[in-house]
Short mmCIF file of C-alpha atoms in Angstrom, two decimals:
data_model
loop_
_atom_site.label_atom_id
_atom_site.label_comp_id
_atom_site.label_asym_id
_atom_site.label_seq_id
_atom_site.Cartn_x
_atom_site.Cartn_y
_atom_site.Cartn_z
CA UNK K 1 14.79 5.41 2.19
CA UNK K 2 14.78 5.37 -1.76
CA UNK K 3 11.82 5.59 -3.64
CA UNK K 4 11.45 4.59 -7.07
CA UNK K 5 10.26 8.19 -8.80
CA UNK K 6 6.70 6.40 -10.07
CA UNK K 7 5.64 5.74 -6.56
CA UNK K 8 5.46 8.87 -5.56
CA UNK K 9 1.60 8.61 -4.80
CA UNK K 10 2.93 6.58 -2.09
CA UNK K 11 4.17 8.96 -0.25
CA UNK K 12 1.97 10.62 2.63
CA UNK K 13 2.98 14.16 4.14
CA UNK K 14 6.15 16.45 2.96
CA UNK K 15 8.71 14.25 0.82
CA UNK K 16 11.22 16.25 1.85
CA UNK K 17 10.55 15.38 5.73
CA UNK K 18 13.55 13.88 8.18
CA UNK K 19 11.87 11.31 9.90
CA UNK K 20 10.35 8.19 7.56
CA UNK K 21 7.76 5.73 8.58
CA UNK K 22 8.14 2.90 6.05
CA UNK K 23 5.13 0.66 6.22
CA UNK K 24 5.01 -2.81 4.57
CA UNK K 25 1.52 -3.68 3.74
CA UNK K 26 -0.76 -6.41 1.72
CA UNK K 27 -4.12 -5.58 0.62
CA UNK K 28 -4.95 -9.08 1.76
CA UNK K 29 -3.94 -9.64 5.14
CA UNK K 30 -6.06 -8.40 7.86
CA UNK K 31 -3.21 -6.96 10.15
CA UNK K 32 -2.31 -4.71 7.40
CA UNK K 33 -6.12 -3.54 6.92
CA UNK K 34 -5.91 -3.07 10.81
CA UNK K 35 -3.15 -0.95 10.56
CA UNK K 36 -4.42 1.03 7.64
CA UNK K 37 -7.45 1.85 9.18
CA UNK K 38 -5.77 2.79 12.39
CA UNK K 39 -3.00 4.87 10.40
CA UNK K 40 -5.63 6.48 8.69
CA UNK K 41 -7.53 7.99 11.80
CA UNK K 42 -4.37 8.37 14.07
CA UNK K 43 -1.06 9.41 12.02
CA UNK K 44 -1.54 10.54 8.89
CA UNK K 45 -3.77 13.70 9.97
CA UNK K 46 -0.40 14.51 11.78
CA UNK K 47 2.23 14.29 8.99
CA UNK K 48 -0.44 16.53 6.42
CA UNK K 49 -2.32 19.83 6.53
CA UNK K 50 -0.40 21.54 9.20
CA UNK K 51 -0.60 18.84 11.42
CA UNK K 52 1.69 18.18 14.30
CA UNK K 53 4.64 16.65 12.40
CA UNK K 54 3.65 18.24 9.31
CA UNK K 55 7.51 18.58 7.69
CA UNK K 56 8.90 16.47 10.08
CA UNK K 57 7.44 12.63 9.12
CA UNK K 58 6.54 10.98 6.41
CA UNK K 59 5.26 7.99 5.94
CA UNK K 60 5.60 5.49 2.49
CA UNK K 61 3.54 2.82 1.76
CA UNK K 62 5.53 0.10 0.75
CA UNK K 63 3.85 -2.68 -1.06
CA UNK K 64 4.20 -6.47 0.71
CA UNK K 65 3.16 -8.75 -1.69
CA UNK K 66 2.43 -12.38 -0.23
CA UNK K 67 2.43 -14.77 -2.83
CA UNK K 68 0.70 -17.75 -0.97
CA UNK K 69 -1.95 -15.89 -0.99
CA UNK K 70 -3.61 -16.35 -4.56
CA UNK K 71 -4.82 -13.17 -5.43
CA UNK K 72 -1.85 -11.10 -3.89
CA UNK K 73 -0.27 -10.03 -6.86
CA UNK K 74 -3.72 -8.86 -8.62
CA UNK K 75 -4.56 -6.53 -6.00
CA UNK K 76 -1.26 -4.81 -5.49
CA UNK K 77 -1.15 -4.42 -9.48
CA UNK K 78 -4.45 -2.67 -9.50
CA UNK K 79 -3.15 -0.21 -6.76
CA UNK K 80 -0.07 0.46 -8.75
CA UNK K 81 -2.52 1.21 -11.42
CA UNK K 82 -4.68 3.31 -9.36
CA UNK K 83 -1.62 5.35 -8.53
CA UNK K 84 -0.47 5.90 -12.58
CA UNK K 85 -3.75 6.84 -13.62
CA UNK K 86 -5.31 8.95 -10.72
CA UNK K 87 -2.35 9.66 -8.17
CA UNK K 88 -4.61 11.74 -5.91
CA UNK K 89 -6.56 9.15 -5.28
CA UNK K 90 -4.35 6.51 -4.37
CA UNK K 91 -4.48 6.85 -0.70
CA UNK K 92 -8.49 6.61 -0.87
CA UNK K 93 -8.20 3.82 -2.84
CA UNK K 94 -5.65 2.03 -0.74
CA UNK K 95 -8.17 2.47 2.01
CA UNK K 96 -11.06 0.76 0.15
CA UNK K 97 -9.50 -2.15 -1.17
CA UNK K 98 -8.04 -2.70 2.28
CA UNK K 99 -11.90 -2.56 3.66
CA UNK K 100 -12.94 -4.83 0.84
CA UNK K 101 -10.12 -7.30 0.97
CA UNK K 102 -12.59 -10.19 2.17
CA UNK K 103 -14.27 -10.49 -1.61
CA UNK K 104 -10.37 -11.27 -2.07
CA UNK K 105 -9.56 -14.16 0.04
CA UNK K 106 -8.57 -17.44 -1.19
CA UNK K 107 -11.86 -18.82 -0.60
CA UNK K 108 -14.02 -16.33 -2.22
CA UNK K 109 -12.01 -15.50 -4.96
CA UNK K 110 -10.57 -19.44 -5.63
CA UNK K 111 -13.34 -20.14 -8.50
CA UNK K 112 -12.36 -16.82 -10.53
CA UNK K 113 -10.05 -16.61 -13.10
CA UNK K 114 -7.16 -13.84 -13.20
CA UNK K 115 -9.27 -11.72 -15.72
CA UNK K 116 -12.52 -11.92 -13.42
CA UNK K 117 -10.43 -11.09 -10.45
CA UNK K 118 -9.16 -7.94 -12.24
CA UNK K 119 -12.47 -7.00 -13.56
CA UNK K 120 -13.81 -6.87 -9.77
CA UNK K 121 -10.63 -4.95 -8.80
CA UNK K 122 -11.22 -2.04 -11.62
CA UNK K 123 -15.17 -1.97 -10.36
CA UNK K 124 -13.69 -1.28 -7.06
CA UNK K 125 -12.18 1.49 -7.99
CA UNK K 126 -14.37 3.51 -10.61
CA UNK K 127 -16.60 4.67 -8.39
CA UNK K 128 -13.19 6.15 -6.57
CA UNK K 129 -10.73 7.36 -9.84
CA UNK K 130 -14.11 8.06 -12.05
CA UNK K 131 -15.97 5.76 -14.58
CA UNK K 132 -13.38 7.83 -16.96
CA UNK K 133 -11.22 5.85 -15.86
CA UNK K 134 -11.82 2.82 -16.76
CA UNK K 135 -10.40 2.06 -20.31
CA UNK K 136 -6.90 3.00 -19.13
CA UNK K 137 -7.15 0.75 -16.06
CA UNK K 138 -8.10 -2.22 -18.03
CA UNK K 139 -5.58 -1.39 -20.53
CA UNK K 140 -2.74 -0.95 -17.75
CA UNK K 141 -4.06 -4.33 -16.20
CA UNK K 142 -3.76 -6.24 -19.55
CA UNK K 143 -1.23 -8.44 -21.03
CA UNK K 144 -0.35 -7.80 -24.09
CA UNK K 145 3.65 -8.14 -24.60
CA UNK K 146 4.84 -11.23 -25.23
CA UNK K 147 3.11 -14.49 -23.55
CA UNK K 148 5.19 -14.28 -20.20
CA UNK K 149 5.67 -10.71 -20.53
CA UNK K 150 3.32 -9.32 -17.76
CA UNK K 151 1.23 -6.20 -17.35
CA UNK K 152 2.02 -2.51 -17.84
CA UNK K 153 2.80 -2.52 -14.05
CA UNK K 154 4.74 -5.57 -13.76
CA UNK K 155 8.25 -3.57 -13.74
CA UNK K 156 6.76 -1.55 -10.91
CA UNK K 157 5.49 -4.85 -9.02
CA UNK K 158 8.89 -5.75 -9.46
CA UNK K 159 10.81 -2.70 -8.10
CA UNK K 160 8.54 -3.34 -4.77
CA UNK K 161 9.04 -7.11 -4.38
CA UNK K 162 12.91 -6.52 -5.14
CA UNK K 163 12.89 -3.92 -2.44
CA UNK K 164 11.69 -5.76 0.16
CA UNK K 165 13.64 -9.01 -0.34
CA UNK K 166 16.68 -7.25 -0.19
CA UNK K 167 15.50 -5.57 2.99
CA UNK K 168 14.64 -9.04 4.68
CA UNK K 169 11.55 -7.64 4.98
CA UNK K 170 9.16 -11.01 5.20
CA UNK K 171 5.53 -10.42 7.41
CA UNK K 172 2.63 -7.72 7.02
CA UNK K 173 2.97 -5.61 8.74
CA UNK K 174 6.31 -4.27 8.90
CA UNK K 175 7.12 -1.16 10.21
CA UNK K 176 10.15 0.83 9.54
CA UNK K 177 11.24 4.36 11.43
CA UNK K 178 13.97 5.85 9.99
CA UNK K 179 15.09 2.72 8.08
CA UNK K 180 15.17 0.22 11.02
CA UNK K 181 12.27 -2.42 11.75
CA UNK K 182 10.53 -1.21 15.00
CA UNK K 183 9.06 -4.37 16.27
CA UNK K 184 7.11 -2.53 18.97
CA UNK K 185 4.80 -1.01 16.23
CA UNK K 186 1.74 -3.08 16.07
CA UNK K 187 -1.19 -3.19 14.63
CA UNK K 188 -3.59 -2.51 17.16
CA UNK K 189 -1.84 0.62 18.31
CA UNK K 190 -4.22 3.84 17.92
CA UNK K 191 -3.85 7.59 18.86
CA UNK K 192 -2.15 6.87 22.27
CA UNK K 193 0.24 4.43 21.26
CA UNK K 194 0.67 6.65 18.13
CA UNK K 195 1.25 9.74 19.70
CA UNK K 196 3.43 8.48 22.59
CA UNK K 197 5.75 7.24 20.03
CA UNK K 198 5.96 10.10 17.72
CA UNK K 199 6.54 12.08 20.91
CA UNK K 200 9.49 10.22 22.32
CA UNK K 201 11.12 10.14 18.26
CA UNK K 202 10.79 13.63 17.03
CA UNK K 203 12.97 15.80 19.00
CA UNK K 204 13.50 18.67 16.78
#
């Protein structure tokens, strides 16, 4: 599926690969962290490096943002950031804030403002993208247009939300092979469920 040329960072294994895993995610929903974490360890060391299906799948992280959730659009921004700034580091930092998503929940986060949210997010990632880093992030995370004119990022935020309402894409997380939802795909799958799928998809 088309990618808007600024996401490339997220992109895992060969762009140029057949077979596309698109995976709808939000860095505060638990399912998706699930996922993520069980991605991490079972898939993508298959679509990289000479693995398995190395030139064959690829996966894209596609960015589900759920707006009841209050600080849903803060920490997608910051990974869009995190992926403009430091592009090799966006899948380590995807991983992180999905592992600290809690310290973003409606109840812990409910007494902060936007600004203090954002402030947390960037101190998540130095330590990931380099204390370097950390002018440009602020500055990227900063309005500064006119009063209702967003953040350096906001077009971006907007290419993803656009993309997935035109999809009918509406829970996280979705998984698309090759374009179509595959409802089987769950969360809780691992290497077996992984690899028995992959298996019975890739034929060439």
């Amino acid at each position: 599926m088309a990618l808007q040329p600024t996401l490339r960072p997220f992109v895992l294994g060969n762009p140029a690969a057949p077979h596309t895993l698109d995976i709808f995610l939000d860095y505060v929903c638990p399912f998706s962290r699930k996922m993520t974490n069980n991605f991490n360890a079972s898939v993508k060391p298959l679509i990289e490096n000479g693995g398995k299906y190395d030139g064959k799948v690829k996966a894209i992280i596609r960015q589900q943002v759920q707006p009841w959730h209050g600080t849903s659009t803060y920490v997608h921004e910051v990974a869009l950031a995190v992926a403009r700034v430091s592009p090799e580091k966006f899948w380590e930092f995807h991983v992180a804030l999905m592992n600290g998503q809690e310290d973003f929940f409606d109840i812990p986060s409910s007494n902060r403002t936007p600004t203090q949210t954002r402030v947390k997010l960037i101190e998540l990632a130095l330590p990931i993208v380099g204390e370097d880093k950390k002018e440009v992030l602020t500055d990227l995370l900063t309005h500064k247009t006119t009063p209702n004119g967003g953040t350096a990022v906001t077009d971006e935020l907007k290419y993803t939300i656009k993309f997935s309402r035109q999809n009918s894409i509406h829970v996280s997380p979705t998984v698309l092979w090759d374009g179509l939802v595959a409802n089987d795909i769950s969360s809780s799958w691992g290497e077996k469920e992984w690899t028995a799928f992959l298996k019975s998809k890739v034929l060439i």
